[in-house]
């Protein structure tokens, strides 16, 4: 029997029939989708459709009323905080504003998760930070306070901090929102660089050029369900689908 050399369709994360209400508002009515190893999956949908709740649920910051959230085949919904700490080492959430501590330098911000969650020695930490900053064109900002950086630089440093633990999955919540074209392209490059290393990602955005620049597949969340998932080519072949209409700014 011949086995394939690599399994391109390995599933690293999966939502199964995820349902969640806030008060009387049923936001997720059975959301199901799969994230494959090494892919970047775009998650689109209008404001308030529940995209950020989906991302937060992937690190256990929200729990569904019913349904499963699988990370590498393990349902994280019943996990306690201690177990979720282990999940959060594998799955990084990139906060919208970078979520950096203004009272610490950029270097201290980057060192913080390594000191808190690993046994790395200080010289290894320094090496990791130096390499990461160099890789993403951020060298020279080590001693600066995040407050002194532009919004675009803060987002890029925030992204760097999110991935310093070398996660297998990265969740991006509108990482290019409000950025100028220069910083938007730099963020796209960071995402593509991580993808080239085999990191899987979910990319929530309203920025269609960035979605098409970095995503392998795109999914549309609408009225509580994933309505469609497809590659750009598949989208273009279905000009009247909900997903294509959404992307083109037409009424879905
Ligand atoms: N903690 C909460 N308490 C009450 N309602 C909430 C809470 N979190 C989310 N919601 C509601 O759930 C819905 C989905 O919210 P979510 O933030 O996931 O939307 P979104 O798709 O990310 O929107 P946007 O594109 O504007 O960021 C919204 O109607 C929101 O009001
Ligand atoms: Mg959101």
PDB file of C-alpha atoms and ligand atoms in Angstrom:
ATOM      1  CA  UNK A   1       0.000   0.000   0.000  1.00  0.00           C
ATOM      2  CA  UNK A   2       1.341   3.459  -0.823  1.00  0.00           C
ATOM      3  CA  UNK A   3       0.706   6.286   1.584  1.00  0.00           C
ATOM      4  CA  UNK A   4       0.927   9.913   0.496  1.00  0.00           C
ATOM      5  CA  UNK A   5       4.176  11.639   1.512  1.00  0.00           C
ATOM      6  CA  UNK A   6       2.293  14.521   3.077  1.00  0.00           C
ATOM      7  CA  UNK A   7      -1.270  14.893   4.139  1.00  0.00           C
ATOM      8  CA  UNK A   8      -2.406  18.216   2.720  1.00  0.00           C
ATOM      9  CA  UNK A   9      -5.853  17.978   4.217  1.00  0.00           C
ATOM     10  CA  UNK A  10      -4.817  17.499   7.839  1.00  0.00           C
ATOM     11  CA  UNK A  11      -7.378  19.352   9.973  1.00  0.00           C
ATOM     12  CA  UNK A  12      -5.861  21.485  12.756  1.00  0.00           C
ATOM     13  CA  UNK A  13      -9.019  23.191  14.000  1.00  0.00           C
ATOM     14  CA  UNK A  14     -12.691  22.598  13.544  1.00  0.00           C
ATOM     15  CA  UNK A  15     -16.014  24.123  14.552  1.00  0.00           C
ATOM     16  CA  UNK A  16     -18.852  21.617  14.764  1.00  0.00           C
ATOM     17  CA  UNK A  17     -22.429  22.855  14.957  1.00  0.00           C
ATOM     18  CA  UNK A  18     -21.438  25.806  17.198  1.00  0.00           C
ATOM     19  CA  UNK A  19     -24.434  27.608  18.645  1.00  0.00           C
ATOM     20  CA  UNK A  20     -24.396  30.677  20.848  1.00  0.00           C
ATOM     21  CA  UNK A  21     -26.897  33.283  21.940  1.00  0.00           C
ATOM     22  CA  UNK A  22     -26.383  36.554  23.770  1.00  0.00           C
ATOM     23  CA  UNK A  23     -29.588  37.236  25.695  1.00  0.00           C
ATOM     24  CA  UNK A  24     -32.411  36.538  23.300  1.00  0.00           C
ATOM     25  CA  UNK A  25     -30.177  37.110  20.269  1.00  0.00           C
ATOM     26  CA  UNK A  26     -29.174  33.874  18.576  1.00  0.00           C
ATOM     27  CA  UNK A  27     -25.880  34.847  16.929  1.00  0.00           C
ATOM     28  CA  UNK A  28     -24.441  31.442  15.932  1.00  0.00           C
ATOM     29  CA  UNK A  29     -27.053  28.963  14.682  1.00  0.00           C
ATOM     30  CA  UNK A  30     -24.823  26.006  13.930  1.00  0.00           C
ATOM     31  CA  UNK A  31     -21.435  27.206  12.649  1.00  0.00           C
ATOM     32  CA  UNK A  32     -19.290  24.439  11.135  1.00  0.00           C
ATOM     33  CA  UNK A  33     -15.978  24.735   9.304  1.00  0.00           C
ATOM     34  CA  UNK A  34     -12.519  23.210   9.201  1.00  0.00           C
ATOM     35  CA  UNK A  35      -9.073  24.798   9.182  1.00  0.00           C
ATOM     36  CA  UNK A  36      -6.462  22.775   7.321  1.00  0.00           C
ATOM     37  CA  UNK A  37      -2.811  22.597   8.275  1.00  0.00           C
ATOM     38  CA  UNK A  38      -0.803  25.412   6.724  1.00  0.00           C
ATOM     39  CA  UNK A  39      -3.720  27.255   5.199  1.00  0.00           C
ATOM     40  CA  UNK A  40      -4.928  30.774   5.800  1.00  0.00           C
ATOM     41  CA  UNK A  41      -8.712  30.778   5.962  1.00  0.00           C
ATOM     42  CA  UNK A  42     -10.430  34.137   5.499  1.00  0.00           C
ATOM     43  CA  UNK A  43     -13.527  34.671   7.611  1.00  0.00           C
ATOM     44  CA  UNK A  44     -15.751  37.374   6.218  1.00  0.00           C
ATOM     45  CA  UNK A  45     -19.114  38.659   7.318  1.00  0.00           C
ATOM     46  CA  UNK A  46     -20.911  41.884   8.150  1.00  0.00           C
ATOM     47  CA  UNK A  47     -20.521  43.659  11.478  1.00  0.00           C
ATOM     48  CA  UNK A  48     -22.113  41.807  14.359  1.00  0.00           C
ATOM     49  CA  UNK A  49     -22.361  38.465  12.553  1.00  0.00           C
ATOM     50  CA  UNK A  50     -20.156  36.840  15.195  1.00  0.00           C
ATOM     51  CA  UNK A  51     -16.656  36.600  13.693  1.00  0.00           C
ATOM     52  CA  UNK A  52     -14.761  37.839  16.754  1.00  0.00           C
ATOM     53  CA  UNK A  53     -16.729  35.484  19.004  1.00  0.00           C
ATOM     54  CA  UNK A  54     -15.602  32.611  16.768  1.00  0.00           C
ATOM     55  CA  UNK A  55     -11.951  33.629  17.170  1.00  0.00           C
ATOM     56  CA  UNK A  56     -12.279  34.084  20.926  1.00  0.00           C
ATOM     57  CA  UNK A  57     -13.913  30.653  21.170  1.00  0.00           C
ATOM     58  CA  UNK A  58     -10.866  29.071  19.540  1.00  0.00           C
ATOM     59  CA  UNK A  59      -8.793  29.966  22.612  1.00  0.00           C
ATOM     60  CA  UNK A  60     -11.591  29.297  25.102  1.00  0.00           C
ATOM     61  CA  UNK A  61     -12.350  32.941  25.937  1.00  0.00           C
ATOM     62  CA  UNK A  62     -15.985  32.213  24.992  1.00  0.00           C
ATOM     63  CA  UNK A  63     -17.915  28.959  25.279  1.00  0.00           C
ATOM     64  CA  UNK A  64     -20.762  27.949  22.994  1.00  0.00           C
ATOM     65  CA  UNK A  65     -24.210  26.996  24.299  1.00  0.00           C
ATOM     66  CA  UNK A  66     -23.729  23.782  22.332  1.00  0.00           C
ATOM     67  CA  UNK A  67     -21.358  22.379  19.747  1.00  0.00           C
ATOM     68  CA  UNK A  68     -17.659  21.572  19.638  1.00  0.00           C
ATOM     69  CA  UNK A  69     -14.452  23.525  19.061  1.00  0.00           C
ATOM     70  CA  UNK A  70     -11.664  21.131  18.172  1.00  0.00           C
ATOM     71  CA  UNK A  71      -7.961  22.003  18.246  1.00  0.00           C
ATOM     72  CA  UNK A  72      -5.862  19.177  16.811  1.00  0.00           C
ATOM     73  CA  UNK A  73      -8.835  16.885  17.347  1.00  0.00           C
ATOM     74  CA  UNK A  74      -9.382  17.836  21.001  1.00  0.00           C
ATOM     75  CA  UNK A  75     -12.613  19.519  22.068  1.00  0.00           C
ATOM     76  CA  UNK A  76     -11.595  22.599  24.079  1.00  0.00           C
ATOM     77  CA  UNK A  77     -15.143  23.533  25.162  1.00  0.00           C
ATOM     78  CA  UNK A  78     -15.065  21.483  28.404  1.00  0.00           C
ATOM     79  CA  UNK A  79     -11.468  22.494  29.248  1.00  0.00           C
ATOM     80  CA  UNK A  80     -10.588  24.386  32.436  1.00  0.00           C
ATOM     81  CA  UNK A  81      -8.290  27.438  32.558  1.00  0.00           C
ATOM     82  CA  UNK A  82      -5.195  25.341  33.229  1.00  0.00           C
ATOM     83  CA  UNK A  83      -5.831  23.197  30.147  1.00  0.00           C
ATOM     84  CA  UNK A  84      -6.619  26.304  28.106  1.00  0.00           C
ATOM     85  CA  UNK A  85      -3.207  27.776  28.949  1.00  0.00           C
ATOM     86  CA  UNK A  86      -1.685  24.878  27.019  1.00  0.00           C
ATOM     87  CA  UNK A  87      -4.061  25.521  24.090  1.00  0.00           C
ATOM     88  CA  UNK A  88      -3.092  29.205  24.065  1.00  0.00           C
ATOM     89  CA  UNK A  89       0.544  28.238  23.568  1.00  0.00           C
ATOM     90  CA  UNK A  90      -0.503  26.544  20.323  1.00  0.00           C
ATOM     91  CA  UNK A  91      -3.121  29.053  19.220  1.00  0.00           C
ATOM     92  CA  UNK A  92      -2.241  32.753  19.185  1.00  0.00           C
ATOM     93  CA  UNK A  93      -4.820  35.511  19.064  1.00  0.00           C
ATOM     94  CA  UNK A  94      -3.659  38.769  17.532  1.00  0.00           C
ATOM     95  CA  UNK A  95      -5.568  41.502  19.293  1.00  0.00           C
ATOM     96  CA  UNK A  96      -6.848  44.417  17.246  1.00  0.00           C
ATOM     97  CA  UNK A  97      -4.789  47.103  18.977  1.00  0.00           C
ATOM     98  CA  UNK A  98      -1.734  44.965  19.630  1.00  0.00           C
ATOM     99  CA  UNK A  99      -2.534  44.810  23.369  1.00  0.00           C
ATOM    100  CA  UNK A 100       0.981  45.878  24.317  1.00  0.00           C
ATOM    101  CA  UNK A 101       1.921  47.135  27.778  1.00  0.00           C
ATOM    102  CA  UNK A 102       2.852  50.810  27.529  1.00  0.00           C
ATOM    103  CA  UNK A 103       4.748  50.628  30.820  1.00  0.00           C
ATOM    104  CA  UNK A 104       7.282  48.212  29.264  1.00  0.00           C
ATOM    105  CA  UNK A 105       9.651  48.594  26.340  1.00  0.00           C
ATOM    106  CA  UNK A 106       9.063  46.685  23.102  1.00  0.00           C
ATOM    107  CA  UNK A 107      11.784  44.252  24.226  1.00  0.00           C
ATOM    108  CA  UNK A 108      10.145  43.644  27.600  1.00  0.00           C
ATOM    109  CA  UNK A 109       6.754  43.171  25.905  1.00  0.00           C
ATOM    110  CA  UNK A 110       8.230  40.476  23.670  1.00  0.00           C
ATOM    111  CA  UNK A 111      10.169  38.833  26.498  1.00  0.00           C
ATOM    112  CA  UNK A 112       7.137  38.679  28.784  1.00  0.00           C
ATOM    113  CA  UNK A 113       5.407  35.562  27.357  1.00  0.00           C
ATOM    114  CA  UNK A 114       8.739  33.727  27.079  1.00  0.00           C
ATOM    115  CA  UNK A 115       9.620  34.444  30.711  1.00  0.00           C
ATOM    116  CA  UNK A 116       6.108  33.536  31.882  1.00  0.00           C
ATOM    117  CA  UNK A 117       5.615  30.322  29.911  1.00  0.00           C
ATOM    118  CA  UNK A 118       9.002  28.836  29.061  1.00  0.00           C
ATOM    119  CA  UNK A 119      12.231  27.920  30.822  1.00  0.00           C
ATOM    120  CA  UNK A 120      14.280  29.812  28.258  1.00  0.00           C
ATOM    121  CA  UNK A 121      17.451  31.477  29.495  1.00  0.00           C
ATOM    122  CA  UNK A 122      17.819  35.225  29.117  1.00  0.00           C
ATOM    123  CA  UNK A 123      20.373  34.915  26.279  1.00  0.00           C
ATOM    124  CA  UNK A 124      18.058  32.558  24.369  1.00  0.00           C
ATOM    125  CA  UNK A 125      15.206  35.029  24.884  1.00  0.00           C
ATOM    126  CA  UNK A 126      17.383  37.846  23.585  1.00  0.00           C
ATOM    127  CA  UNK A 127      18.311  35.768  20.552  1.00  0.00           C
ATOM    128  CA  UNK A 128      14.671  34.841  19.792  1.00  0.00           C
ATOM    129  CA  UNK A 129      13.581  38.494  20.051  1.00  0.00           C
ATOM    130  CA  UNK A 130      16.446  39.709  17.895  1.00  0.00           C
ATOM    131  CA  UNK A 131      15.649  37.177  15.177  1.00  0.00           C
ATOM    132  CA  UNK A 132      11.933  37.881  15.238  1.00  0.00           C
ATOM    133  CA  UNK A 133      12.352  41.654  15.029  1.00  0.00           C
ATOM    134  CA  UNK A 134      14.880  41.294  12.211  1.00  0.00           C
ATOM    135  CA  UNK A 135      12.633  38.907  10.288  1.00  0.00           C
ATOM    136  CA  UNK A 136       9.749  41.360  10.383  1.00  0.00           C
ATOM    137  CA  UNK A 137      11.719  44.536   9.753  1.00  0.00           C
ATOM    138  CA  UNK A 138      11.271  45.832  13.304  1.00  0.00           C
ATOM    139  CA  UNK A 139      14.885  45.899  14.499  1.00  0.00           C
ATOM    140  CA  UNK A 140      15.989  48.986  16.392  1.00  0.00           C
ATOM    141  CA  UNK A 141      12.760  49.442  18.336  1.00  0.00           C
ATOM    142  CA  UNK A 142      13.728  47.262  21.317  1.00  0.00           C
ATOM    143  CA  UNK A 143      14.015  50.039  23.901  1.00  0.00           C
ATOM    144  CA  UNK A 144      11.068  52.125  22.697  1.00  0.00           C
ATOM    145  CA  UNK A 145       7.789  52.316  24.617  1.00  0.00           C
ATOM    146  CA  UNK A 146       4.849  51.061  22.504  1.00  0.00           C
ATOM    147  CA  UNK A 147       3.102  54.375  23.239  1.00  0.00           C
ATOM    148  CA  UNK A 148       5.808  56.133  21.235  1.00  0.00           C
ATOM    149  CA  UNK A 149       5.190  54.011  18.135  1.00  0.00           C
ATOM    150  CA  UNK A 150       2.733  54.805  15.365  1.00  0.00           C
ATOM    151  CA  UNK A 151      -0.487  52.769  15.260  1.00  0.00           C
ATOM    152  CA  UNK A 152       0.849  50.762  12.334  1.00  0.00           C
ATOM    153  CA  UNK A 153       4.088  49.919  14.139  1.00  0.00           C
ATOM    154  CA  UNK A 154       2.150  48.984  17.284  1.00  0.00           C
ATOM    155  CA  UNK A 155       0.117  46.487  15.289  1.00  0.00           C
ATOM    156  CA  UNK A 156       3.218  44.982  13.740  1.00  0.00           C
ATOM    157  CA  UNK A 157       4.952  44.680  17.127  1.00  0.00           C
ATOM    158  CA  UNK A 158       1.698  43.259  18.574  1.00  0.00           C
ATOM    159  CA  UNK A 159       1.658  40.645  15.835  1.00  0.00           C
ATOM    160  CA  UNK A 160       5.302  39.819  16.558  1.00  0.00           C
ATOM    161  CA  UNK A 161       4.519  39.361  20.231  1.00  0.00           C
ATOM    162  CA  UNK A 162       1.552  37.081  19.445  1.00  0.00           C
ATOM    163  CA  UNK A 163       3.799  34.686  17.568  1.00  0.00           C
ATOM    164  CA  UNK A 164       6.858  34.725  19.821  1.00  0.00           C
ATOM    165  CA  UNK A 165       5.746  31.420  21.375  1.00  0.00           C
ATOM    166  CA  UNK A 166       5.839  29.883  17.866  1.00  0.00           C
ATOM    167  CA  UNK A 167       2.156  28.897  17.727  1.00  0.00           C
ATOM    168  CA  UNK A 168       0.743  26.386  15.254  1.00  0.00           C
ATOM    169  CA  UNK A 169      -2.372  28.462  14.616  1.00  0.00           C
ATOM    170  CA  UNK A 170      -2.687  32.244  14.496  1.00  0.00           C
ATOM    171  CA  UNK A 171      -6.002  34.093  14.702  1.00  0.00           C
ATOM    172  CA  UNK A 172      -6.013  37.560  13.159  1.00  0.00           C
ATOM    173  CA  UNK A 173      -8.895  39.866  14.050  1.00  0.00           C
ATOM    174  CA  UNK A 174      -8.890  42.696  11.506  1.00  0.00           C
ATOM    175  CA  UNK A 175      -5.102  43.138  11.639  1.00  0.00           C
ATOM    176  CA  UNK A 176      -5.088  45.731   8.860  1.00  0.00           C
ATOM    177  CA  UNK A 177      -8.052  47.823  10.031  1.00  0.00           C
ATOM    178  CA  UNK A 178      -7.192  51.503   9.960  1.00  0.00           C
ATOM    179  CA  UNK A 179      -3.692  50.995   8.579  1.00  0.00           C
ATOM    180  CA  UNK A 180      -2.057  52.937   5.766  1.00  0.00           C
ATOM    181  CA  UNK A 181      -1.049  51.018   2.619  1.00  0.00           C
ATOM    182  CA  UNK A 182       2.582  50.686   3.752  1.00  0.00           C
ATOM    183  CA  UNK A 183       1.740  49.041   7.080  1.00  0.00           C
ATOM    184  CA  UNK A 184      -1.046  46.990   5.466  1.00  0.00           C
ATOM    185  CA  UNK A 185       1.458  45.448   3.076  1.00  0.00           C
ATOM    186  CA  UNK A 186       3.942  44.861   5.930  1.00  0.00           C
ATOM    187  CA  UNK A 187       1.235  42.982   7.864  1.00  0.00           C
ATOM    188  CA  UNK A 188       0.376  40.943   4.743  1.00  0.00           C
ATOM    189  CA  UNK A 189       4.072  40.053   4.439  1.00  0.00           C
ATOM    190  CA  UNK A 190       4.237  38.945   8.074  1.00  0.00           C
ATOM    191  CA  UNK A 191       1.221  36.696   7.554  1.00  0.00           C
ATOM    192  CA  UNK A 192       2.625  35.204   4.338  1.00  0.00           C
ATOM    193  CA  UNK A 193       5.981  34.618   6.021  1.00  0.00           C
ATOM    194  CA  UNK A 194       4.317  32.651   8.802  1.00  0.00           C
ATOM    195  CA  UNK A 195       2.239  30.743   6.269  1.00  0.00           C
ATOM    196  CA  UNK A 196       5.427  29.760   4.469  1.00  0.00           C
ATOM    197  CA  UNK A 197       6.570  28.160   7.730  1.00  0.00           C
ATOM    198  CA  UNK A 198       3.443  25.997   7.820  1.00  0.00           C
ATOM    199  CA  UNK A 199       1.551  28.041  10.406  1.00  0.00           C
ATOM    200  CA  UNK A 200      -2.241  27.798   9.964  1.00  0.00           C
ATOM    201  CA  UNK A 201      -4.358  30.922  10.306  1.00  0.00           C
ATOM    202  CA  UNK A 202      -7.829  32.370  10.394  1.00  0.00           C
ATOM    203  CA  UNK A 203      -7.991  35.887   9.054  1.00  0.00           C
ATOM    204  CA  UNK A 204     -11.037  37.969   9.973  1.00  0.00           C
ATOM    205  CA  UNK A 205     -11.212  41.128   7.941  1.00  0.00           C
ATOM    206  CA  UNK A 206     -13.260  43.654   6.019  1.00  0.00           C
ATOM    207  CA  UNK A 207     -10.181  44.402   3.891  1.00  0.00           C
ATOM    208  CA  UNK A 208     -10.803  42.461   0.679  1.00  0.00           C
ATOM    209  CA  UNK A 209      -7.441  43.147  -1.026  1.00  0.00           C
ATOM    210  CA  UNK A 210      -5.643  41.748   2.043  1.00  0.00           C
ATOM    211  CA  UNK A 211      -8.019  38.775   2.200  1.00  0.00           C
ATOM    212  CA  UNK A 212      -7.201  37.910  -1.398  1.00  0.00           C
ATOM    213  CA  UNK A 213      -3.483  38.543  -0.850  1.00  0.00           C
ATOM    214  CA  UNK A 214      -3.083  36.112   2.051  1.00  0.00           C
ATOM    215  CA  UNK A 215      -6.011  33.649   2.120  1.00  0.00           C
ATOM    216  CA  UNK A 216      -6.127  30.220   0.478  1.00  0.00           C
ATOM    217  CA  UNK A 217      -9.865  29.911   1.052  1.00  0.00           C
ATOM    218  CA  UNK A 218     -12.521  32.356   2.135  1.00  0.00           C
ATOM    219  CA  UNK A 219     -15.626  31.637   4.208  1.00  0.00           C
ATOM    220  CA  UNK A 220     -18.708  33.794   4.648  1.00  0.00           C
ATOM    221  CA  UNK A 221     -20.471  33.962   8.016  1.00  0.00           C
ATOM    222  CA  UNK A 222     -24.018  35.159   7.483  1.00  0.00           C
ATOM    223  CA  UNK A 223     -27.157  34.791   9.597  1.00  0.00           C
ATOM    224  CA  UNK A 224     -25.479  32.468  12.054  1.00  0.00           C
ATOM    225  CA  UNK A 225     -23.971  29.966   9.655  1.00  0.00           C
ATOM    226  CA  UNK A 226     -21.025  29.539   7.307  1.00  0.00           C
ATOM    227  CA  UNK A 227     -22.808  30.042   3.997  1.00  0.00           C
ATOM    228  CA  UNK A 228     -19.967  29.210   1.673  1.00  0.00           C
ATOM    229  CA  UNK A 229     -16.263  28.419   1.631  1.00  0.00           C
ATOM    230  CA  UNK A 230     -14.143  28.628  -1.463  1.00  0.00           C
ATOM    231  CA  UNK A 231     -10.936  29.636  -3.182  1.00  0.00           C
ATOM    232  CA  UNK A 232     -10.780  32.851  -5.167  1.00  0.00           C
ATOM    233  CA  UNK A 233     -11.154  30.857  -8.396  1.00  0.00           C
ATOM    234  CA  UNK A 234     -14.231  29.110  -7.064  1.00  0.00           C
ATOM    235  CA  UNK A 235     -15.680  32.484  -6.077  1.00  0.00           C
ATOM    236  CA  UNK A 236     -15.145  33.911  -9.522  1.00  0.00           C
ATOM    237  CA  UNK A 237     -16.907  30.943 -11.075  1.00  0.00           C
ATOM    238  CA  UNK A 238     -20.008  31.652  -8.988  1.00  0.00           C
ATOM    239  CA  UNK A 239     -20.698  35.358  -9.563  1.00  0.00           C
ATOM    240  CA  UNK A 240     -24.139  35.185  -7.996  1.00  0.00           C
ATOM    241  CA  UNK A 241     -23.272  33.294  -4.799  1.00  0.00           C
ATOM    242  CA  UNK A 242     -23.730  34.990  -1.410  1.00  0.00           C
ATOM    243  CA  UNK A 243     -19.955  35.011  -0.892  1.00  0.00           C
ATOM    244  CA  UNK A 244     -19.215  36.683  -4.222  1.00  0.00           C
ATOM    245  CA  UNK A 245     -22.004  39.199  -3.689  1.00  0.00           C
ATOM    246  CA  UNK A 246     -20.633  40.001  -0.217  1.00  0.00           C
ATOM    247  CA  UNK A 247     -17.099  40.453  -1.538  1.00  0.00           C
ATOM    248  CA  UNK A 248     -18.387  42.785  -4.269  1.00  0.00           C
ATOM    249  CA  UNK A 249     -20.330  44.901  -1.805  1.00  0.00           C
ATOM    250  CA  UNK A 250     -23.727  43.787  -3.074  1.00  0.00           C
ATOM    251  CA  UNK A 251     -26.671  42.913  -0.862  1.00  0.00           C
ATOM    252  CA  UNK A 252     -26.316  39.274   0.227  1.00  0.00           C
TER     253      UNK A 252
HETATM  254  N1  LIG B   1     -19.879  39.637  25.607  1.00  0.00           N
HETATM  255  C1  LIG B   1     -20.962  39.896  24.871  1.00  0.00           C
HETATM  256  N2  LIG B   1     -22.125  40.256  25.469  1.00  0.00           N
HETATM  257  C2  LIG B   1     -23.222  40.508  24.743  1.00  0.00           C
HETATM  258  N3  LIG B   1     -23.286  40.440  23.420  1.00  0.00           N
HETATM  259  C3  LIG B   1     -22.165  40.095  22.771  1.00  0.00           C
HETATM  260  C4  LIG B   1     -20.946  39.808  23.457  1.00  0.00           C
HETATM  261  N4  LIG B   1     -19.998  39.485  22.550  1.00  0.00           N
HETATM  262  C5  LIG B   1     -20.604  39.568  21.352  1.00  0.00           C
HETATM  263  N5  LIG B   1     -21.902  39.936  21.484  1.00  0.00           N
HETATM  264  C6  LIG B   1     -22.845  40.104  20.374  1.00  0.00           C
HETATM  265  O1  LIG B   1     -22.638  39.064  19.457  1.00  0.00           O
HETATM  266  C7  LIG B   1     -22.715  39.568  18.120  1.00  0.00           C
HETATM  267  C8  LIG B   1     -21.470  39.191  17.372  1.00  0.00           C
HETATM  268  O2  LIG B   1     -20.359  39.905  17.882  1.00  0.00           O
HETATM  269  P1  LIG B   1     -18.915  39.868  17.222  1.00  0.00           P
HETATM  270  O3  LIG B   1     -18.104  40.832  17.984  1.00  0.00           O
HETATM  271  O4  LIG B   1     -18.434  38.467  17.157  1.00  0.00           O
HETATM  272  O5  LIG B   1     -19.228  40.397  15.756  1.00  0.00           O
HETATM  273  P2  LIG B   1     -18.216  40.600  14.533  1.00  0.00           P
HETATM  274  O6  LIG B   1     -18.690  39.757  13.412  1.00  0.00           O
HETATM  275  O7  LIG B   1     -16.825  40.393  14.999  1.00  0.00           O
HETATM  276  O8  LIG B   1     -18.459  42.139  14.146  1.00  0.00           O
HETATM  277  P3  LIG B   1     -17.414  43.286  13.630  1.00  0.00           P
HETATM  278  O9  LIG B   1     -17.167  42.998  12.185  1.00  0.00           O
HETATM  279  O10 LIG B   1     -18.153  44.550  13.814  1.00  0.00           O
HETATM  280  O11 LIG B   1     -16.165  43.178  14.479  1.00  0.00           O
HETATM  281  C9  LIG B   1     -22.957  41.054  18.214  1.00  0.00           C
HETATM  282  O12 LIG B   1     -24.328  41.298  18.000  1.00  0.00           O
HETATM  283  C10 LIG B   1     -22.571  41.398  19.623  1.00  0.00           C
HETATM  284  O13 LIG B   1     -23.360  42.427  20.116  1.00  0.00           O
HETATM  285 MG1  LIG B   2     -15.187  41.643  15.325  1.00  0.00          MG
END
